[in-house]
Amino acid sequence: MKKVSVQCRNIRLSYGSTEVLKNVNLDIEPGEFFALLGPSGSGKSTLLRLIAGFNRHQHGELLVDGRDISRQEPWDRNIGMVFQSYALWPHLSVWDNVAFGLVERKVDKATLKAKVGAALELVGLSAYGERRPNQLSGGQQQRVALARTIVIEPQVLLLDEPLSNLDKTLRVQMRQELLALQRRLGITTIFVTHDQEEAMTTADRMAVLEQGVVQQVGAPATLYDYPVNAFVANFVGTMNTLEGQVRSRHGDSLVLDVPGVGDLSIPLQPDMLRASADQQRLQLSFRPHTLKVDVADAAPDARYIWMPGTVEASEFMGEFTRYRVRVGTQSLSVDQPHYAGLSKFAAGGAVNLGLEPSQMRLFAA
Ligand code: ADP
């Protein structure tokens, strides 16, 4: 099957006077597993339903394989969608549920049998054709919904929160199955999720949406390491933030006055220089595991920017210990990798926290 691209060009969609999608531009590559990630109400489902043809945009173009399909009806689009609720027919057997779309397309009996059989085999449900949906587990129902969609051989597969109805263990297992299936079929797949772990573990690339605006598009590691703004930084992974006033600048370093912490002298990487140019207030962000934690009186390692703090609480997670450390008026998360024999910092104890310059991000406050 030919792999196709999906492109959104300047797409705007309003419900009444409320603009829900604001000039959305996306380039989804042929065969890509692409995630739309964002908080509830950010417009993810609206965008997915628009690609399926259930919603109509007022402005812009939707191209599949380079052709604008904006005016095509959903059933003419050759796009398959799996709904969050699965939407299986309760009175039909698994076999008949999967056969439904082919029967509607008046496919001959032999082809129908071969295709339904192949689709059920693909999702590992060959032995379950006679069952009704209510005789299946949640994960199996999800697979029926998938089989029913891929049996019509769509060029694009859309998944709306595909794993949200499953319990945590099954969710982790199913996301690997889903990815393996997508790789076998090679079908361009777009899935919606509010769960950043789900997006990061499966997607080739993802788009982060907030209030109908695409904030950033890229590979999971790119968004995690190089978020373009504070929203993406906080939505993808855990982030500590210190906000302060720029006190002075000298070439490629600046001094940030953080209330309760004092002056921090920050060397700037080229992209940080750009982000901080002309700004008087800045947010300094860094991930919990990039902080170094040391006893208060240790000789400071010059590669880090050190801040004194007090341990408020700690949680032992096995692989690491997560500390809450008070620094001035702020409370920061610090993850320290754990090894046998490593002693922990006690609550109430004084520590030194080391920021590694290459792991910091700066955003306009
Ligand atoms: P998400 O999938 O990210 O949770 P949605 O796409 O469902 O977000 O919704 C985006 C925004 O559009 C929300 O503010 C929601 O209330 C609004 N919205 C969604 N569908 C409709 C509709 N049919 N009529 C009016 N407003 C809607």
Tab-separated table of N, CA, C and O in Angstrom, residues 36-42 44-45 48 81-86 142 158-166 171 178 190-196 198-199 235:
chain	number	residue	atom	x	y	z
A	36	LEU	N	-0.781	13.794	18.577
A	36	LEU	CA	-1.267	15.126	18.928
A	36	LEU	C	-1.427	15.135	20.439
A	36	LEU	O	-2.268	14.419	20.985
A	37	LEU	N	-0.594	15.919	21.102
A	37	LEU	CA	-0.554	15.922	22.561
A	37	LEU	C	-0.969	17.289	23.075
A	37	LEU	O	-0.575	18.315	22.513
A	38	GLY	N	-1.763	17.294	24.132
A	38	GLY	CA	-2.149	18.577	24.722
A	38	GLY	C	-3.129	18.349	25.844
A	38	GLY	O	-3.690	17.263	25.962
A	39	PRO	N	-3.345	19.373	26.680
A	39	PRO	CA	-4.294	19.213	27.771
A	39	PRO	C	-5.728	19.141	27.238
A	39	PRO	O	-5.975	19.433	26.063
A	40	SER	N	-6.641	18.773	28.109
A	40	SER	CA	-8.048	18.693	27.744
A	40	SER	C	-8.526	20.057	27.242
A	40	SER	O	-8.216	21.088	27.830
A	41	GLY	N	-9.239	20.062	26.127
A	41	GLY	CA	-9.794	21.299	25.588
A	41	GLY	C	-8.847	22.053	24.674
A	41	GLY	O	-9.166	23.141	24.202
A	42	SER	N	-7.671	21.486	24.370
A	42	SER	CA	-6.695	22.204	23.545
A	42	SER	C	-7.001	22.105	22.047
A	42	SER	O	-6.364	22.780	21.246
A	44	LYS	N	-7.346	18.924	20.280
A	44	LYS	CA	-6.810	17.693	19.662
A	44	LYS	C	-7.894	16.916	18.915
A	44	LYS	O	-7.723	16.577	17.747
A	45	SER	N	-9.009	16.648	19.607
A	45	SER	CA	-10.079	15.859	18.980
A	45	SER	C	-10.690	16.623	17.816
A	45	SER	O	-11.040	16.028	16.792
A	48	LEU	N	-8.461	16.066	14.926
A	48	LEU	CA	-8.541	14.686	14.426
A	48	LEU	C	-9.844	14.477	13.641
A	48	LEU	O	-9.845	13.892	12.554
A	81	MET	N	-10.967	5.711	11.312
A	81	MET	CA	-10.843	6.305	12.648
A	81	MET	C	-11.305	5.307	13.710
A	81	MET	O	-12.356	4.692	13.573
A	82	VAL	N	-10.497	5.168	14.751
A	82	VAL	CA	-10.886	4.341	15.897
A	82	VAL	C	-11.275	5.292	17.024
A	82	VAL	O	-10.484	6.134	17.435
A	83	PHE	N	-12.526	5.141	17.481
A	83	PHE	CA	-13.036	6.054	18.498
A	83	PHE	C	-12.636	5.579	19.891
A	83	PHE	O	-12.438	4.393	20.125
A	84	GLN	N	-12.567	6.546	20.787
A	84	GLN	CA	-12.186	6.283	22.172
A	84	GLN	C	-13.088	5.218	22.789
A	84	GLN	O	-12.660	4.364	23.535
A	85	SER	N	-14.375	5.262	22.447
A	85	SER	CA	-15.360	4.328	23.024
A	85	SER	C	-15.408	2.999	22.274
A	85	SER	O	-16.196	2.136	22.616
A	86	TYR	N	-14.585	2.859	21.219
A	86	TYR	CA	-14.549	1.710	20.305
A	86	TYR	C	-15.763	1.656	19.375
A	86	TYR	O	-15.661	1.209	18.245
A	142	GLN	N	-10.683	-3.303	22.055
A	142	GLN	CA	-9.850	-2.307	21.379
A	142	GLN	C	-9.269	-2.875	20.082
A	142	GLN	O	-9.244	-2.210	19.051
A	158	LEU	N	-6.604	7.107	12.103
A	158	LEU	CA	-6.743	8.101	13.170
A	158	LEU	C	-7.193	7.398	14.449
A	158	LEU	O	-8.129	6.598	14.418
A	159	LEU	N	-6.530	7.697	15.548
A	159	LEU	CA	-6.853	7.048	16.821
A	159	LEU	C	-7.127	8.127	17.866
A	159	LEU	O	-6.262	8.961	18.139
A	160	ASP	N	-8.342	8.104	18.442
A	160	ASP	CA	-8.705	9.108	19.437
A	160	ASP	C	-8.532	8.520	20.834
A	160	ASP	O	-9.315	7.672	21.234
A	161	GLU	N	-7.514	8.951	21.560
A	161	GLU	CA	-7.215	8.443	22.909
A	161	GLU	C	-7.366	6.916	22.928
A	161	GLU	O	-8.167	6.372	23.692
A	162	PRO	N	-6.600	6.201	22.090
A	162	PRO	CA	-6.865	4.774	21.886
A	162	PRO	C	-6.707	3.910	23.133
A	162	PRO	O	-7.292	2.837	23.204
A	163	LEU	N	-5.947	4.372	24.112
A	163	LEU	CA	-5.649	3.493	25.239
A	163	LEU	C	-6.275	3.960	26.550
A	163	LEU	O	-6.077	3.348	27.593
A	164	SER	N	-7.043	5.041	26.484
A	164	SER	CA	-7.488	5.666	27.746
A	164	SER	C	-8.514	4.831	28.503
A	164	SER	O	-8.711	5.031	29.693
A	165	ASN	N	-9.187	3.873	27.833
A	165	ASN	CA	-10.172	3.048	28.538
A	165	ASN	C	-9.568	1.810	29.179
A	165	ASN	O	-10.287	1.000	29.744
A	166	LEU	N	-8.251	1.654	29.059
A	166	LEU	CA	-7.605	0.442	29.572
A	166	LEU	C	-6.884	0.743	30.879
A	166	LEU	O	-6.465	1.881	31.112
A	171	ARG	N	-2.457	-0.792	29.280
A	171	ARG	CA	-2.140	0.378	28.455
A	171	ARG	C	-0.695	0.304	27.969
A	171	ARG	O	-0.398	0.553	26.809
A	178	LEU	N	0.265	-1.706	19.560
A	178	LEU	CA	-0.233	-0.731	18.578
A	178	LEU	C	0.896	-0.262	17.663
A	178	LEU	O	0.757	-0.197	16.450
A	190	ILE	N	-2.199	8.925	13.006
A	190	ILE	CA	-2.212	10.114	13.862
A	190	ILE	C	-3.021	9.767	15.091
A	190	ILE	O	-4.168	9.316	14.960
A	191	PHE	N	-2.441	9.904	16.258
A	191	PHE	CA	-3.218	9.599	17.456
A	191	PHE	C	-3.217	10.742	18.441
A	191	PHE	O	-2.259	11.495	18.565
A	192	VAL	N	-4.375	10.858	19.106
A	192	VAL	CA	-4.590	11.918	20.066
A	192	VAL	C	-4.371	11.370	21.465
A	192	VAL	O	-4.839	10.276	21.776
A	193	THR	N	-3.666	12.108	22.277
A	193	THR	CA	-3.508	11.703	23.675
A	193	THR	C	-3.236	12.928	24.554
A	193	THR	O	-2.708	13.929	24.091
A	194	HIS	N	-3.659	12.822	25.817
A	194	HIS	CA	-3.295	13.884	26.764
A	194	HIS	C	-2.165	13.383	27.660
A	194	HIS	O	-1.719	14.072	28.558
A	195	ASP	N	-1.715	12.131	27.381
A	195	ASP	CA	-0.741	11.459	28.239
A	195	ASP	C	0.643	11.563	27.600
A	195	ASP	O	0.940	10.907	26.602
A	196	GLN	N	1.496	12.398	28.185
A	196	GLN	CA	2.794	12.655	27.553
A	196	GLN	C	3.673	11.400	27.509
A	196	GLN	O	4.440	11.217	26.576
A	198	GLU	N	2.617	8.352	27.018
A	198	GLU	CA	2.127	7.575	25.875
A	198	GLU	C	2.674	8.128	24.559
A	198	GLU	O	3.131	7.383	23.694
A	199	ALA	N	2.647	9.441	24.439
A	199	ALA	CA	3.151	10.072	23.215
A	199	ALA	C	4.664	9.854	23.084
A	199	ALA	O	5.167	9.470	22.024
A	235	PHE	N	4.743	20.691	30.034
A	235	PHE	CA	3.787	19.654	29.627
A	235	PHE	C	4.490	18.351	29.277
A	235	PHE	O	3.947	17.270	29.479
